[in-house]
Amino acid sequence: MTTTPPRRPTAADIELLAFAQQAELAARDLFAAAADNGVGGDQQASIACIAAHHDAASQSISALIGRKATQARLDSLFVDNRNAFLKDATFAPAAHSLENTLVATHKSLLA
């Protein structure tokens, strides 16, 4: 039995996927900035790992988009959260909020 190959994303799908990819790249850069600046003490390696996971997620989304993938972060998301990610006292709540926002965003994009 054969199956038909999957269809390419529509133009509307690509727009939504591009937003998700850019958000993942912003998350990657936020976690990488935190790790690079020593946030998290003994947990720096874990924070760097989370950055790598967001990079992998952005690459998966990029594969769906194809050559039209921008490979650029959502700069407004990065700028709005950067200061909170660079301080031990505010990192955990900021990271928690970002992760919850990304889950809700991705879930709404799938609906």
PDB file of C-alpha atoms in Angstrom:
ATOM      1  CA  MET A   1       0.000   0.000   0.000  1.00  0.00           C
ATOM      2  CA  THR A   2       1.362   3.424  -0.890  1.00  0.00           C
ATOM      3  CA  THR A   3       0.512   6.756   0.540  1.00  0.00           C
ATOM      4  CA  THR A   4       0.515  10.131  -1.097  1.00  0.00           C
ATOM      5  CA  PRO A   5       3.365  12.412  -0.115  1.00  0.00           C
ATOM      6  CA  PRO A   6       2.535  15.252   2.282  1.00  0.00           C
ATOM      7  CA  ARG A   7       1.547  18.535   0.722  1.00  0.00           C
ATOM      8  CA  ARG A   8       3.675  21.628   1.075  1.00  0.00           C
ATOM      9  CA  PRO A   9       2.411  24.173   3.598  1.00  0.00           C
ATOM     10  CA  THR A  10       0.107  26.814   2.192  1.00  0.00           C
ATOM     11  CA  ALA A  11       1.133  30.470   2.132  1.00  0.00           C
ATOM     12  CA  ALA A  12      -0.981  31.016   5.263  1.00  0.00           C
ATOM     13  CA  ASP A  13       0.682  28.031   6.946  1.00  0.00           C
ATOM     14  CA  ILE A  14       4.127  29.382   6.082  1.00  0.00           C
ATOM     15  CA  GLU A  15       3.265  32.719   7.690  1.00  0.00           C
ATOM     16  CA  LEU A  16       2.239  30.984  10.926  1.00  0.00           C
ATOM     17  CA  LEU A  17       5.226  28.639  10.845  1.00  0.00           C
ATOM     18  CA  ALA A  18       7.581  31.581  10.283  1.00  0.00           C
ATOM     19  CA  PHE A  19       6.216  33.298  13.383  1.00  0.00           C
ATOM     20  CA  ALA A  20       6.692  30.118  15.432  1.00  0.00           C
ATOM     21  CA  GLN A  21      10.238  29.710  14.103  1.00  0.00           C
ATOM     22  CA  GLN A  22      11.134  33.302  14.933  1.00  0.00           C
ATOM     23  CA  ALA A  23       9.744  32.877  18.465  1.00  0.00           C
ATOM     24  CA  GLU A  24      11.847  29.723  18.931  1.00  0.00           C
ATOM     25  CA  LEU A  25      14.956  31.560  17.745  1.00  0.00           C
ATOM     26  CA  ALA A  26      14.253  34.373  20.217  1.00  0.00           C
ATOM     27  CA  ALA A  27      13.885  31.802  23.011  1.00  0.00           C
ATOM     28  CA  ARG A  28      17.151  30.163  21.939  1.00  0.00           C
ATOM     29  CA  ASP A  29      18.951  33.493  22.092  1.00  0.00           C
ATOM     30  CA  LEU A  30      17.440  34.376  25.476  1.00  0.00           C
ATOM     31  CA  PHE A  31      18.515  31.112  27.081  1.00  0.00           C
ATOM     32  CA  ALA A  32      21.942  31.321  25.415  1.00  0.00           C
ATOM     33  CA  ALA A  33      22.416  34.883  26.704  1.00  0.00           C
ATOM     34  CA  ALA A  34      21.507  33.740  30.209  1.00  0.00           C
ATOM     35  CA  ALA A  35      23.960  30.833  30.084  1.00  0.00           C
ATOM     36  CA  ASP A  36      26.705  33.001  28.570  1.00  0.00           C
ATOM     37  CA  ASN A  37      26.255  35.568  31.352  1.00  0.00           C
ATOM     38  CA  GLY A  38      26.547  33.044  34.172  1.00  0.00           C
ATOM     39  CA  VAL A  39      22.894  33.024  35.156  1.00  0.00           C
ATOM     40  CA  GLY A  40      21.829  29.919  37.011  1.00  0.00           C
ATOM     41  CA  GLY A  41      25.065  29.155  38.810  1.00  0.00           C
ATOM     42  CA  ASP A  42      25.438  25.372  38.825  1.00  0.00           C
ATOM     43  CA  GLN A  43      22.599  25.093  36.312  1.00  0.00           C
ATOM     44  CA  GLN A  44      24.321  26.932  33.457  1.00  0.00           C
ATOM     45  CA  ALA A  45      24.720  23.707  31.482  1.00  0.00           C
ATOM     46  CA  SER A  46      20.990  23.027  31.817  1.00  0.00           C
ATOM     47  CA  ILE A  47      20.177  26.524  30.604  1.00  0.00           C
ATOM     48  CA  ALA A  48      22.498  26.069  27.615  1.00  0.00           C
ATOM     49  CA  CYS A  49      20.758  22.767  26.892  1.00  0.00           C
ATOM     50  CA  ILE A  50      17.362  24.508  26.859  1.00  0.00           C
ATOM     51  CA  ALA A  51      18.803  26.991  24.343  1.00  0.00           C
ATOM     52  CA  ALA A  52      19.876  24.047  22.177  1.00  0.00           C
ATOM     53  CA  HIS A  53      16.393  22.534  22.397  1.00  0.00           C
ATOM     54  CA  HIS A  54      14.850  25.779  21.174  1.00  0.00           C
ATOM     55  CA  ASP A  55      17.383  25.820  18.329  1.00  0.00           C
ATOM     56  CA  ALA A  56      16.368  22.273  17.374  1.00  0.00           C
ATOM     57  CA  ALA A  57      12.702  23.266  17.446  1.00  0.00           C
ATOM     58  CA  SER A  58      13.415  26.218  15.153  1.00  0.00           C
ATOM     59  CA  GLN A  59      15.301  23.931  12.757  1.00  0.00           C
ATOM     60  CA  SER A  60      12.372  21.509  12.629  1.00  0.00           C
ATOM     61  CA  ILE A  61      10.012  24.347  11.807  1.00  0.00           C
ATOM     62  CA  SER A  62      12.491  25.645   9.228  1.00  0.00           C
ATOM     63  CA  ALA A  63      12.412  22.266   7.496  1.00  0.00           C
ATOM     64  CA  LEU A  64       8.654  22.585   7.120  1.00  0.00           C
ATOM     65  CA  ILE A  65       8.940  26.100   5.699  1.00  0.00           C
ATOM     66  CA  GLY A  66      11.777  25.334   3.328  1.00  0.00           C
ATOM     67  CA  ARG A  67      13.916  27.972   1.649  1.00  0.00           C
ATOM     68  CA  LYS A  68      11.513  30.734   2.652  1.00  0.00           C
ATOM     69  CA  ALA A  69      12.499  30.314   6.331  1.00  0.00           C
ATOM     70  CA  THR A  70      13.866  33.624   7.573  1.00  0.00           C
ATOM     71  CA  GLN A  71      16.281  32.268  10.202  1.00  0.00           C
ATOM     72  CA  ALA A  72      15.758  35.515  12.138  1.00  0.00           C
ATOM     73  CA  ARG A  73      14.572  35.732  15.717  1.00  0.00           C
ATOM     74  CA  LEU A  74      11.466  37.596  16.803  1.00  0.00           C
ATOM     75  CA  ASP A  75      13.453  40.561  18.031  1.00  0.00           C
ATOM     76  CA  SER A  76      10.597  42.157  19.983  1.00  0.00           C
ATOM     77  CA  LEU A  77      10.292  38.988  22.092  1.00  0.00           C
ATOM     78  CA  PHE A  78      14.044  38.966  22.692  1.00  0.00           C
ATOM     79  CA  VAL A  79      14.264  42.649  23.607  1.00  0.00           C
ATOM     80  CA  ASP A  80      11.224  42.517  25.897  1.00  0.00           C
ATOM     81  CA  ASN A  81      12.676  39.607  27.911  1.00  0.00           C
ATOM     82  CA  ARG A  82      16.440  40.100  27.736  1.00  0.00           C
ATOM     83  CA  ASN A  83      16.928  42.015  30.988  1.00  0.00           C
ATOM     84  CA  ALA A  84      14.894  39.507  32.998  1.00  0.00           C
ATOM     85  CA  PHE A  85      16.898  36.600  31.538  1.00  0.00           C
ATOM     86  CA  LEU A  86      20.212  38.175  32.543  1.00  0.00           C
ATOM     87  CA  LYS A  87      19.583  38.289  36.306  1.00  0.00           C
ATOM     88  CA  ASP A  88      19.463  35.319  38.658  1.00  0.00           C
ATOM     89  CA  ALA A  89      16.608  36.899  40.638  1.00  0.00           C
ATOM     90  CA  THR A  90      14.317  37.248  37.606  1.00  0.00           C
ATOM     91  CA  PHE A  91      15.492  34.453  35.318  1.00  0.00           C
ATOM     92  CA  ALA A  92      13.282  31.594  36.558  1.00  0.00           C
ATOM     93  CA  PRO A  93       9.974  33.502  36.502  1.00  0.00           C
ATOM     94  CA  ALA A  94      10.828  34.992  33.096  1.00  0.00           C
ATOM     95  CA  ALA A  95      11.808  31.599  31.669  1.00  0.00           C
ATOM     96  CA  HIS A  96       8.650  30.001  33.076  1.00  0.00           C
ATOM     97  CA  SER A  97       6.484  32.718  31.562  1.00  0.00           C
ATOM     98  CA  LEU A  98       8.231  32.463  28.180  1.00  0.00           C
ATOM     99  CA  GLU A  99       7.859  28.682  28.043  1.00  0.00           C
ATOM    100  CA  ASN A 100       4.153  28.911  28.921  1.00  0.00           C
ATOM    101  CA  THR A 101       3.656  31.594  26.279  1.00  0.00           C
ATOM    102  CA  LEU A 102       5.419  29.503  23.634  1.00  0.00           C
ATOM    103  CA  VAL A 103       3.300  26.439  24.447  1.00  0.00           C
ATOM    104  CA  ALA A 104       0.099  28.482  24.235  1.00  0.00           C
ATOM    105  CA  THR A 105       1.252  30.143  21.018  1.00  0.00           C
ATOM    106  CA  HIS A 106       2.220  26.915  19.309  1.00  0.00           C
ATOM    107  CA  LYS A 107      -1.006  25.280  20.445  1.00  0.00           C
ATOM    108  CA  SER A 108      -3.083  28.128  19.015  1.00  0.00           C
ATOM    109  CA  LEU A 109      -1.158  27.946  15.716  1.00  0.00           C
ATOM    110  CA  LEU A 110      -2.085  24.276  15.399  1.00  0.00           C
ATOM    111  CA  ALA A 111      -5.784  24.909  15.925  1.00  0.00           C
TER     112      ALA A 111
END
